[in-house]
PDB file of C-alpha atoms in Angstrom:
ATOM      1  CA  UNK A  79     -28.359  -1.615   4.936  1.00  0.00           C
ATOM      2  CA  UNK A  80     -28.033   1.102   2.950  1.00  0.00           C
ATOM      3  CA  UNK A  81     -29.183   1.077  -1.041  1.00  0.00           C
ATOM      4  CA  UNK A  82     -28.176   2.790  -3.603  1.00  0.00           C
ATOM      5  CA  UNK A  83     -30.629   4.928  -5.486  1.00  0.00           C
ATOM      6  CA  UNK A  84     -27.971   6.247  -8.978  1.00  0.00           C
ATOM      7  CA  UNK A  85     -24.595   6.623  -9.580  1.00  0.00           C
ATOM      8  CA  UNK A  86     -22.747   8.593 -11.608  1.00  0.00           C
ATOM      9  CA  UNK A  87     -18.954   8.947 -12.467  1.00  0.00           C
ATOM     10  CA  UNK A  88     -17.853  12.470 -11.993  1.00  0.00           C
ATOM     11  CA  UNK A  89     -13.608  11.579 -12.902  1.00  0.00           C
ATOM     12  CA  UNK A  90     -11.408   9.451 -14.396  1.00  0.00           C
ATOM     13  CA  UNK A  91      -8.143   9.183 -14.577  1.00  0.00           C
ATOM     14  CA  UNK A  92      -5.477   6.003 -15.687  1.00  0.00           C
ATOM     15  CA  UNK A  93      -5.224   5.571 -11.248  1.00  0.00           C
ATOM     16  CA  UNK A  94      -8.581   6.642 -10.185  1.00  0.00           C
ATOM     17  CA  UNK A  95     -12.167   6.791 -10.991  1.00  0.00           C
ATOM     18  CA  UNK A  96     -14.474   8.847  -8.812  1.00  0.00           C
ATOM     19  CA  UNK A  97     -18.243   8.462  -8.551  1.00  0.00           C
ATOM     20  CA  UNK A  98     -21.134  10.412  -6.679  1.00  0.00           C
ATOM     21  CA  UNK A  99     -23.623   7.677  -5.647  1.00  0.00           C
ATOM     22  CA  UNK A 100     -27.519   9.016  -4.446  1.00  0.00           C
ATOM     23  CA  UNK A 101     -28.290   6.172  -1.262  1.00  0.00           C
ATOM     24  CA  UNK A 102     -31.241   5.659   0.615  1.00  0.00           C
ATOM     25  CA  UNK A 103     -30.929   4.676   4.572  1.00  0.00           C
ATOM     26  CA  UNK A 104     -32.983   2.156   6.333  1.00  0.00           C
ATOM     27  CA  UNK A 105     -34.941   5.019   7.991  1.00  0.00           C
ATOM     28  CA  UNK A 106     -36.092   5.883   4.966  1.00  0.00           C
ATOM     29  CA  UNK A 107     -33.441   9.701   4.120  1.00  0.00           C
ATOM     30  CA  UNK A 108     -31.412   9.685   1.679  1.00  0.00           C
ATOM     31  CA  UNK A 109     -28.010  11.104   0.900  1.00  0.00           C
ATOM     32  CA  UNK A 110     -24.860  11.296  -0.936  1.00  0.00           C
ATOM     33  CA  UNK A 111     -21.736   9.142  -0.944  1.00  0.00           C
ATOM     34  CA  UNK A 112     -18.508   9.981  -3.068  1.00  0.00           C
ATOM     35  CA  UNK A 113     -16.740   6.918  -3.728  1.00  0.00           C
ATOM     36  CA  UNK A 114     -13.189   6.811  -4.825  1.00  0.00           C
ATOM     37  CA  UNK A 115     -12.645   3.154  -6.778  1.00  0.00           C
ATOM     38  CA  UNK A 116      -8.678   2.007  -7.631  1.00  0.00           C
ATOM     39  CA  UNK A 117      -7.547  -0.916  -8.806  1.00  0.00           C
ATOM     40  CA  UNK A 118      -5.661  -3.202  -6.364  1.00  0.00           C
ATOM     41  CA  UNK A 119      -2.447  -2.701  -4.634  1.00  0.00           C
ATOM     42  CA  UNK A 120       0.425  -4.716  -3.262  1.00  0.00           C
ATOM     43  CA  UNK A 121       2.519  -3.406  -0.330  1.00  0.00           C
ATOM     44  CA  UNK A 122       5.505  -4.805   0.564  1.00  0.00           C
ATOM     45  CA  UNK A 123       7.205  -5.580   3.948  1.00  0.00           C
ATOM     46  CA  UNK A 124      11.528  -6.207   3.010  1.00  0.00           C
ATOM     47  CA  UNK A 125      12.705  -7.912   5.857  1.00  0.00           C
ATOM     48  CA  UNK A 126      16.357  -8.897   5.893  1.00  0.00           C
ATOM     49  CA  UNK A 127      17.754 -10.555   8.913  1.00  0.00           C
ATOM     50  CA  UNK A 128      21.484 -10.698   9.355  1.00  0.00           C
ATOM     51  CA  UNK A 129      24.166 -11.612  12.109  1.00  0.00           C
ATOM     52  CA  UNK A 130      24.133  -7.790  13.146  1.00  0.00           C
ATOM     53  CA  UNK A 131      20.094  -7.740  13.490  1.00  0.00           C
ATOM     54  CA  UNK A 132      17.073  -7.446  11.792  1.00  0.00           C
ATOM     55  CA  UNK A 133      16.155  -4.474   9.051  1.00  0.00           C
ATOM     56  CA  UNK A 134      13.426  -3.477   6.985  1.00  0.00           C
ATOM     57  CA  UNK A 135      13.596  -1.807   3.573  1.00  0.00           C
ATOM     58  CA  UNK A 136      11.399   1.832   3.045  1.00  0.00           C
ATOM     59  CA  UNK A 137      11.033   3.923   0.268  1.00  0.00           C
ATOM     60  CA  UNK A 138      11.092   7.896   0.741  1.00  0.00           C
ATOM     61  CA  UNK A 139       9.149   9.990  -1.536  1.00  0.00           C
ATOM     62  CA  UNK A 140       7.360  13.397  -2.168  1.00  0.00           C
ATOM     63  CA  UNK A 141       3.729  12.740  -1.371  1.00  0.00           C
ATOM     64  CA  UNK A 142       1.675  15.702  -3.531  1.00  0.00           C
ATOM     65  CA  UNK A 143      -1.682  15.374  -1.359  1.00  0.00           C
ATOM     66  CA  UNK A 144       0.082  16.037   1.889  1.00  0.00           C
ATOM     67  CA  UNK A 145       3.210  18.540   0.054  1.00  0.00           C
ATOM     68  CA  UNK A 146       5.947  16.146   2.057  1.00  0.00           C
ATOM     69  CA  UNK A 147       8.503  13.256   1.605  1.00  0.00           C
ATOM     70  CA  UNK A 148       7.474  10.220   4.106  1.00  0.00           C
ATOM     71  CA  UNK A 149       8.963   7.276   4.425  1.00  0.00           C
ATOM     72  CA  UNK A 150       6.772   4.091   3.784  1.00  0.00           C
ATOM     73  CA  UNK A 151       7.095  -0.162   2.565  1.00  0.00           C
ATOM     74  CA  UNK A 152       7.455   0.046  -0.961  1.00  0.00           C
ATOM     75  CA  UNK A 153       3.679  -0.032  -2.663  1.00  0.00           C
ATOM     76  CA  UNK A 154       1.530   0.803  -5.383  1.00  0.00           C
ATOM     77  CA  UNK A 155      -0.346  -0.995  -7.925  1.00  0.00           C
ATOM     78  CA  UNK A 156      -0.498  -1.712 -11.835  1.00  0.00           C
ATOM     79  CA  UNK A 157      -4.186   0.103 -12.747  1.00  0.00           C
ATOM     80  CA  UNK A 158      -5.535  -3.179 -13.787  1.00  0.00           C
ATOM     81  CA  UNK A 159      -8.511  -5.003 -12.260  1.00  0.00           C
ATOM     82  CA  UNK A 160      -7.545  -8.249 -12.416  1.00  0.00           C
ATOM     83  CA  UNK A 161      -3.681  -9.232 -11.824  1.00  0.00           C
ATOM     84  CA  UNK A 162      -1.556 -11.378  -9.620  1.00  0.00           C
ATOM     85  CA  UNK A 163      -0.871 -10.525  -6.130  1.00  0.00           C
ATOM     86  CA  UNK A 164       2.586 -11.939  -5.918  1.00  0.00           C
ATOM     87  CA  UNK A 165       3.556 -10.744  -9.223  1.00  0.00           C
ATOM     88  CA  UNK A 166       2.425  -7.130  -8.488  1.00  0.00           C
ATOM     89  CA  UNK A 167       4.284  -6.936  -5.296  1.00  0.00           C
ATOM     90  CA  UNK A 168       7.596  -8.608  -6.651  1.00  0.00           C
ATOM     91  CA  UNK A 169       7.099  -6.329  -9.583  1.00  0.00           C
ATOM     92  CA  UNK A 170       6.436  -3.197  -7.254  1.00  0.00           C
ATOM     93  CA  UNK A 171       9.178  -4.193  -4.578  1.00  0.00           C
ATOM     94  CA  UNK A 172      12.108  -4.735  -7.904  1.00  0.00           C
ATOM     95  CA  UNK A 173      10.752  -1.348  -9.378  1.00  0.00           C
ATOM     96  CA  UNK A 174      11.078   0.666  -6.336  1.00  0.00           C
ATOM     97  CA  UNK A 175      13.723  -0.915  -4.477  1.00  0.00           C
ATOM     98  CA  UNK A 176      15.844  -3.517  -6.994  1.00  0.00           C
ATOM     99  CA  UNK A 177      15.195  -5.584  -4.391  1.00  0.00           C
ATOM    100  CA  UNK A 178      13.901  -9.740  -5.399  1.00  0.00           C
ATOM    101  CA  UNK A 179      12.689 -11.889  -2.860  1.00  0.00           C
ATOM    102  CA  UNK A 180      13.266 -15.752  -2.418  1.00  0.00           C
ATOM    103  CA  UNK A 181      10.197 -16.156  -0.452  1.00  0.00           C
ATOM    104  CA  UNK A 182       6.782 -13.824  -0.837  1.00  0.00           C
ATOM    105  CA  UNK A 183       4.229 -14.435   2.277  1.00  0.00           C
ATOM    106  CA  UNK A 184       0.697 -13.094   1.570  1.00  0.00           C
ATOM    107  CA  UNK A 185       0.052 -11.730   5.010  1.00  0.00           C
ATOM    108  CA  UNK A 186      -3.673 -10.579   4.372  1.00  0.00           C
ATOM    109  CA  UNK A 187      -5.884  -8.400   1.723  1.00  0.00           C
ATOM    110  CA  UNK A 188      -6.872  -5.511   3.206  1.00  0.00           C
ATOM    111  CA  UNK A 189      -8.892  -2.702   2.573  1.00  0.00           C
ATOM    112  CA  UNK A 190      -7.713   1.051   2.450  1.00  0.00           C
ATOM    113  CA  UNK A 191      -9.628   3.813   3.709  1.00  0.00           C
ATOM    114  CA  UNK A 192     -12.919   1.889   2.958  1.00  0.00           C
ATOM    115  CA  UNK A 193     -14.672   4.782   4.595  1.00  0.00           C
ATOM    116  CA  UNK A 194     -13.994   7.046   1.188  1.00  0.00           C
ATOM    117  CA  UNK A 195     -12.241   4.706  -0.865  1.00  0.00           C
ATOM    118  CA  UNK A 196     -12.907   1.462  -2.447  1.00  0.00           C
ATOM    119  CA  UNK A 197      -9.671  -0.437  -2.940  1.00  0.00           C
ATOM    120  CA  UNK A 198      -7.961  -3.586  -2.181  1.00  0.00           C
ATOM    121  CA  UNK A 199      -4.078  -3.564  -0.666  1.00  0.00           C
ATOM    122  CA  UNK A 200      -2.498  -7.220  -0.689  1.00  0.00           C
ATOM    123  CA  UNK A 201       0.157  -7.007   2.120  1.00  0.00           C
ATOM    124  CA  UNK A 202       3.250  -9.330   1.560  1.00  0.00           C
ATOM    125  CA  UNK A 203       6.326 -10.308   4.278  1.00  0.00           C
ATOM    126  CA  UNK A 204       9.529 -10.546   1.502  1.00  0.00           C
ATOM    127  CA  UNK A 205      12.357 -12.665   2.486  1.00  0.00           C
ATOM    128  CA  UNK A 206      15.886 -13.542   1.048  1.00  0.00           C
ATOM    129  CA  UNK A 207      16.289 -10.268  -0.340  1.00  0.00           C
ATOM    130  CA  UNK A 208      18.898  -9.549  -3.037  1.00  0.00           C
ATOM    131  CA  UNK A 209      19.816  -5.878  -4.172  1.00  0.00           C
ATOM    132  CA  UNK A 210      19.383  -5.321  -8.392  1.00  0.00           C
ATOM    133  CA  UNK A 211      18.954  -2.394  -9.883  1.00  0.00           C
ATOM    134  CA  UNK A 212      15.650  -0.342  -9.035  1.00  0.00           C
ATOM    135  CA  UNK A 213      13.379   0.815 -12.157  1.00  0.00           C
ATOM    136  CA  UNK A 214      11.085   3.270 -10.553  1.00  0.00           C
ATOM    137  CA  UNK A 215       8.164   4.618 -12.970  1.00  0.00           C
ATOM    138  CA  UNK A 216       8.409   8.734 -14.282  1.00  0.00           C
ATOM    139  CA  UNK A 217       5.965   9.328 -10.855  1.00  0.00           C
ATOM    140  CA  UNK A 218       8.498   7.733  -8.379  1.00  0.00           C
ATOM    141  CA  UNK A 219      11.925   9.827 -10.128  1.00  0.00           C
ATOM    142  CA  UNK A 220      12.168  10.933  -6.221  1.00  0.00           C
ATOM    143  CA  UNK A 221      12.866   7.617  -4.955  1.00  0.00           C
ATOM    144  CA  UNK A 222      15.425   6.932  -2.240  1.00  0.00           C
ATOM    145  CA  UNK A 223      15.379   3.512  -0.366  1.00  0.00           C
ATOM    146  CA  UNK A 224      16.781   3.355   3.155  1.00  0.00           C
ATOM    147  CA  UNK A 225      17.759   0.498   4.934  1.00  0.00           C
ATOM    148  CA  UNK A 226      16.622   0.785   8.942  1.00  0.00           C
ATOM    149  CA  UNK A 227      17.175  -1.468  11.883  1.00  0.00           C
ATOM    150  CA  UNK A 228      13.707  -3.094  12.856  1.00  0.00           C
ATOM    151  CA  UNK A 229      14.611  -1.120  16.433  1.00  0.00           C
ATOM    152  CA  UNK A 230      14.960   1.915  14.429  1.00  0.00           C
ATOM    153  CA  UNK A 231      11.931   1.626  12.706  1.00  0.00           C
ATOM    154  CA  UNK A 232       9.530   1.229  15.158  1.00  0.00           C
ATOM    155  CA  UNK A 233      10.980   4.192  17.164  1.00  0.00           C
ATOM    156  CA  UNK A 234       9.896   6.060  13.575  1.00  0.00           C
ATOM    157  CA  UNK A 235       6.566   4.608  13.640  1.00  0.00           C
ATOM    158  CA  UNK A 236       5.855   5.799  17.335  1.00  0.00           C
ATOM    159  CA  UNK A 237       7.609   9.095  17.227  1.00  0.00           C
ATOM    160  CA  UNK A 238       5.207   9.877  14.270  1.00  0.00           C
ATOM    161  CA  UNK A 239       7.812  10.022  11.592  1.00  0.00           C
ATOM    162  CA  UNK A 240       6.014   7.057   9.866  1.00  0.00           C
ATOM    163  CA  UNK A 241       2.839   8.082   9.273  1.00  0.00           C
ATOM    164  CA  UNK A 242       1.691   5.985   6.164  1.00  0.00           C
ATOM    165  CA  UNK A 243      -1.236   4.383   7.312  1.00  0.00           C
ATOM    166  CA  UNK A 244      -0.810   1.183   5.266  1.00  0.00           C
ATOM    167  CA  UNK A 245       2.751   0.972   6.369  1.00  0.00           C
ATOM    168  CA  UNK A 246       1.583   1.002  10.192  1.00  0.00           C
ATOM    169  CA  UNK A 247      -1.259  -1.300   9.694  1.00  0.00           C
ATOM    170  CA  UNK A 248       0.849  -4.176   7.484  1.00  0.00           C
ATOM    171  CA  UNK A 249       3.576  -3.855   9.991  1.00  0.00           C
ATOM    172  CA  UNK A 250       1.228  -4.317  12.680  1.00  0.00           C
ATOM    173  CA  UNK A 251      -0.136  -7.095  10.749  1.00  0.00           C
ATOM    174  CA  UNK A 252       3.126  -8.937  10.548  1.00  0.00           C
ATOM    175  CA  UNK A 253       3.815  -8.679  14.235  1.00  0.00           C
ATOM    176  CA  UNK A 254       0.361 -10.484  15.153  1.00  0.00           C
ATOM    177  CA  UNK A 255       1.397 -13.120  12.309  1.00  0.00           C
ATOM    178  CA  UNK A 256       5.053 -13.900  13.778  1.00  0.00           C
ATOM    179  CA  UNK A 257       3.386 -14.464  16.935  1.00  0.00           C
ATOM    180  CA  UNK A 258       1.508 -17.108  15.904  1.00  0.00           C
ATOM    181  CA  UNK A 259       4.267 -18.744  13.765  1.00  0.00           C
TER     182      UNK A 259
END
């Protein structure tokens, strides 16, 4: 196990803190971890299944870190430590989307990018969706929600046009989970 020696915080912003932590290894070296900590997030699978087929709900945006617009599940969180799952993702999927859900399914809690990153994403399977009016925040002004065939959107997550890692690991989730139902 490894222990840590100090820690420091180096950043802070309202989304992100950033700390440089000095560790010791069981054999004895030591070394230097940078940990990113966020508060938890919610992502949001928006399945809608009508006579013509099955669709899914995504959100495309400009993504600063990479410089490109991706499409994704609606996500994010509401930089507070402690706060209802189910809340935050209804609250996250009406913001983005205008979309409300008759049923929420908490699929699982996972954790993103633990190798760099500590934070928690709660992935939820939404269900009689209506369509409101979206209310994105002043960082998502760039929003535009497309509606995709199921069919469709697995082509996009195998021809690499997906390539949100949360996206691909909640859908992924979701399949294992309908199996079993």
């Amino acid at each position: 196990m490894i222990r840590t020696i100090s820690s420091r915080e180096v950043y802070r912003n309202r989304w992100t803190r950033v700390r440089e932590d000095v560790i010791e290894r069981t054999d004895g070296q030591r070394g230097i971890y940078g940990v990113v900590d966020k508060d938890p997030a919610a992502i949001i699978i928006p399945l809608e299944v009508t006579a013509e087929g099955a669709f899914v709900y995504l959100i495309e945006q400009f993504r600063y870190t990479v410089g490109a617009r991706h499409l994704e599940f609606p996500q994010g969180g509401w930089e507070l430590a402690e706060v209802d799952a189910e809340e935050m993702a209804r609250g996250e999927l009406r913001e983005e989307t205008g979309l409300t859900a008759a049923r929420m399914t908490h699929l699982a809690t996972l954790q993103i990018a633990y190798g760099v990153m500590n934070q928690q994403q709660h992935v939820f399977l939404a269900e009689g969706l209506t369509m409101g009016e979206a209310e994105p925040d002043v960082e998502e002004h760039d929003l535009v929600v497309r509606r995709v065939s199921v069919g469709d959107f697995e082509r996009m997550l195998l021809g690499g046009v997906i390539v949100d890692n949360c996206s691909v690991a909640a859908w992924g989730l979701y399949k294992v989970w309908r199996e079993r139902q």
